[in-house]
Short mmCIF file of C-alpha atoms in Angstrom, two decimals:
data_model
loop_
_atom_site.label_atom_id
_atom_site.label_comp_id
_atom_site.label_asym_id
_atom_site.label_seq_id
_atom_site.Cartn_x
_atom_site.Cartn_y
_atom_site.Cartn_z
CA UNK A 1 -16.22 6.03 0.63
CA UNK A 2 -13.93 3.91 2.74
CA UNK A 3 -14.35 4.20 6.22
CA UNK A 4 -10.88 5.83 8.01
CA UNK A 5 -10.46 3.14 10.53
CA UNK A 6 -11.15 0.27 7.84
CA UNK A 7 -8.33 1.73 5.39
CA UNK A 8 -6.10 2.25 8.43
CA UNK A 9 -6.19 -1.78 9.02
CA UNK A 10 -5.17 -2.65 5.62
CA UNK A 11 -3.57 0.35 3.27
CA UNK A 12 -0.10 -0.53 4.90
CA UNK A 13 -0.84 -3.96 3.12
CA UNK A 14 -2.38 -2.73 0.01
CA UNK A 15 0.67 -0.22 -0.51
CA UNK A 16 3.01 -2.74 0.25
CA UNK A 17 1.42 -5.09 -2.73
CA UNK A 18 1.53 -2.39 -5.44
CA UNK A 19 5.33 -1.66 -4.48
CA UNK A 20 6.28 -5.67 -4.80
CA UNK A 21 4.94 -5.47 -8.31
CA UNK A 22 6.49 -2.24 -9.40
CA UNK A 23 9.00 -0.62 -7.59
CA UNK A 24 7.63 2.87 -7.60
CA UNK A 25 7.50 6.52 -6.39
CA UNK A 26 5.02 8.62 -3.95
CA UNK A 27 3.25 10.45 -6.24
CA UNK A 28 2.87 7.48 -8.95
CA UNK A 29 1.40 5.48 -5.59
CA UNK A 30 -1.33 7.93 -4.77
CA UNK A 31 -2.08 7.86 -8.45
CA UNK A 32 -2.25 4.03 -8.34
CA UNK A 33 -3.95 4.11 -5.29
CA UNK A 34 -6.70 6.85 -6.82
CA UNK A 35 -7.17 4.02 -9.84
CA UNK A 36 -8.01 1.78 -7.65
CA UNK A 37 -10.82 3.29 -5.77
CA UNK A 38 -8.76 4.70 -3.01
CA UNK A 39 -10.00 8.10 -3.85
CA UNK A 40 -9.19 9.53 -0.35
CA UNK A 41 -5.31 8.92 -0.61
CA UNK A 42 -3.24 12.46 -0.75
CA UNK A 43 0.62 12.45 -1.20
CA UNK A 44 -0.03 13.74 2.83
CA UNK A 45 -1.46 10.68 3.55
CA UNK A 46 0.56 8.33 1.91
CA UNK A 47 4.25 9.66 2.75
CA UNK A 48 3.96 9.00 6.73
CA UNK A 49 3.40 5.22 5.21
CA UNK A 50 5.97 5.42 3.34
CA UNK A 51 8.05 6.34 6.30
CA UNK A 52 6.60 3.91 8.25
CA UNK A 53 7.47 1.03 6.46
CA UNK A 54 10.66 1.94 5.44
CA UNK A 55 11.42 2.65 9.27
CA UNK A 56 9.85 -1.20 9.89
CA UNK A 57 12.32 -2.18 7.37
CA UNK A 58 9.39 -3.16 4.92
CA UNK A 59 10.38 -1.44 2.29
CA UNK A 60 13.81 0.86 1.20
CA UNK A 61 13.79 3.78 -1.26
CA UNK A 62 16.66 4.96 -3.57
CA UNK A 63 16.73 8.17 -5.52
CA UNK A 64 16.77 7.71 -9.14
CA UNK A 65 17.53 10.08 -12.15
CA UNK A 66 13.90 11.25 -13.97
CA UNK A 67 13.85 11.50 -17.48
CA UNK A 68 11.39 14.47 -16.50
CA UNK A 69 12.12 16.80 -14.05
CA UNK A 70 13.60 16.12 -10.45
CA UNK A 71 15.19 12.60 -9.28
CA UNK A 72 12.51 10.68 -7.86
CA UNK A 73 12.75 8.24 -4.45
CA UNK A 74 11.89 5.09 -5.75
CA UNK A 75 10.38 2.40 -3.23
CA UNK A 76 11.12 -1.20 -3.84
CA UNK A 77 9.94 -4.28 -0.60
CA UNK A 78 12.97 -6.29 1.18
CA UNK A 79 12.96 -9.45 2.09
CA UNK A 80 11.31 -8.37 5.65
CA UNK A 81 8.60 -6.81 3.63
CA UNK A 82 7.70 -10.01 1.61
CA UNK A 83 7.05 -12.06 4.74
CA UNK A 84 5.12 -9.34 6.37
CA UNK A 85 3.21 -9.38 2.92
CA UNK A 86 2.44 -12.93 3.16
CA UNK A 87 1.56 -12.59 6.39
CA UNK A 88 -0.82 -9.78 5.04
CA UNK A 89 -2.36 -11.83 2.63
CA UNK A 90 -3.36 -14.53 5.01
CA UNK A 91 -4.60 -12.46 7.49
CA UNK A 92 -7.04 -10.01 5.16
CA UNK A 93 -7.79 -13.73 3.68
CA UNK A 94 -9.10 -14.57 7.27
CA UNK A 95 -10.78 -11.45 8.00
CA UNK A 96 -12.45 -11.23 4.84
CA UNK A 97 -13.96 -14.85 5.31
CA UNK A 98 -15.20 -13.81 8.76
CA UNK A 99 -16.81 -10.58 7.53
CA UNK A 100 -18.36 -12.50 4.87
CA UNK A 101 -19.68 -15.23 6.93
CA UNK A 102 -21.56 -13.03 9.40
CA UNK A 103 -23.24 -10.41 6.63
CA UNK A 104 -24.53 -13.71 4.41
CA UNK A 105 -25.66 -15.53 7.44
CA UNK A 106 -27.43 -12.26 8.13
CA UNK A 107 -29.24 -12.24 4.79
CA UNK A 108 -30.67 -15.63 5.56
#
């Protein structure tokens, strides 16, 4: 299981990458999430985020007829989001390398 205070550092980032390659909805993101070895993530969870980034500008939502049941608030990134994104992807990049340098150079 994923630490709390690890997810907290990155799910922003990781939710933000599933919505630039498929604008989507909160429930279908928990269920992505849950795919993908997130197996903490609720809808509880998630929907503050979703707030979140909207209110950052990250990301905008639009209610959208469902061919079952209720409209749905789809989630799509703006242009803001992209660059935070990027910014993301470099930074977990970074992390990641720094992580990885002091748990090999441990194993030595």
């Amino acid at each position: 299981m994923i630490e709390s205070q690890m997810l907290k550092g990155v799910i922003e980032g990781v939710i933000l990458h599933i919505i630039k390659n498929n604008q989507t909805y909160g429930y279908e993101l928990v269920e992505e999430l849950k795919r993908n070895g997130f197996y903490t993530m609720t809808e509880g969870t998630v929907y503050p985020i979703l707030k979140r980034l909207n209110q950052k500008g990250l990301i905008l939502g639009a209610f959208k007829k469902s061919e079952i049941g209720p409209r749905r608030k789809y989630y799509y990134i703006t242009h803001a989001g992209k660059v935070y994104l990027s910014s993301f992807y470099k930074s977990y990049e970074e992390l990641s390398v720094c992580v990885n340098n002091v748990i090999d150079g441990n194993k030595k």
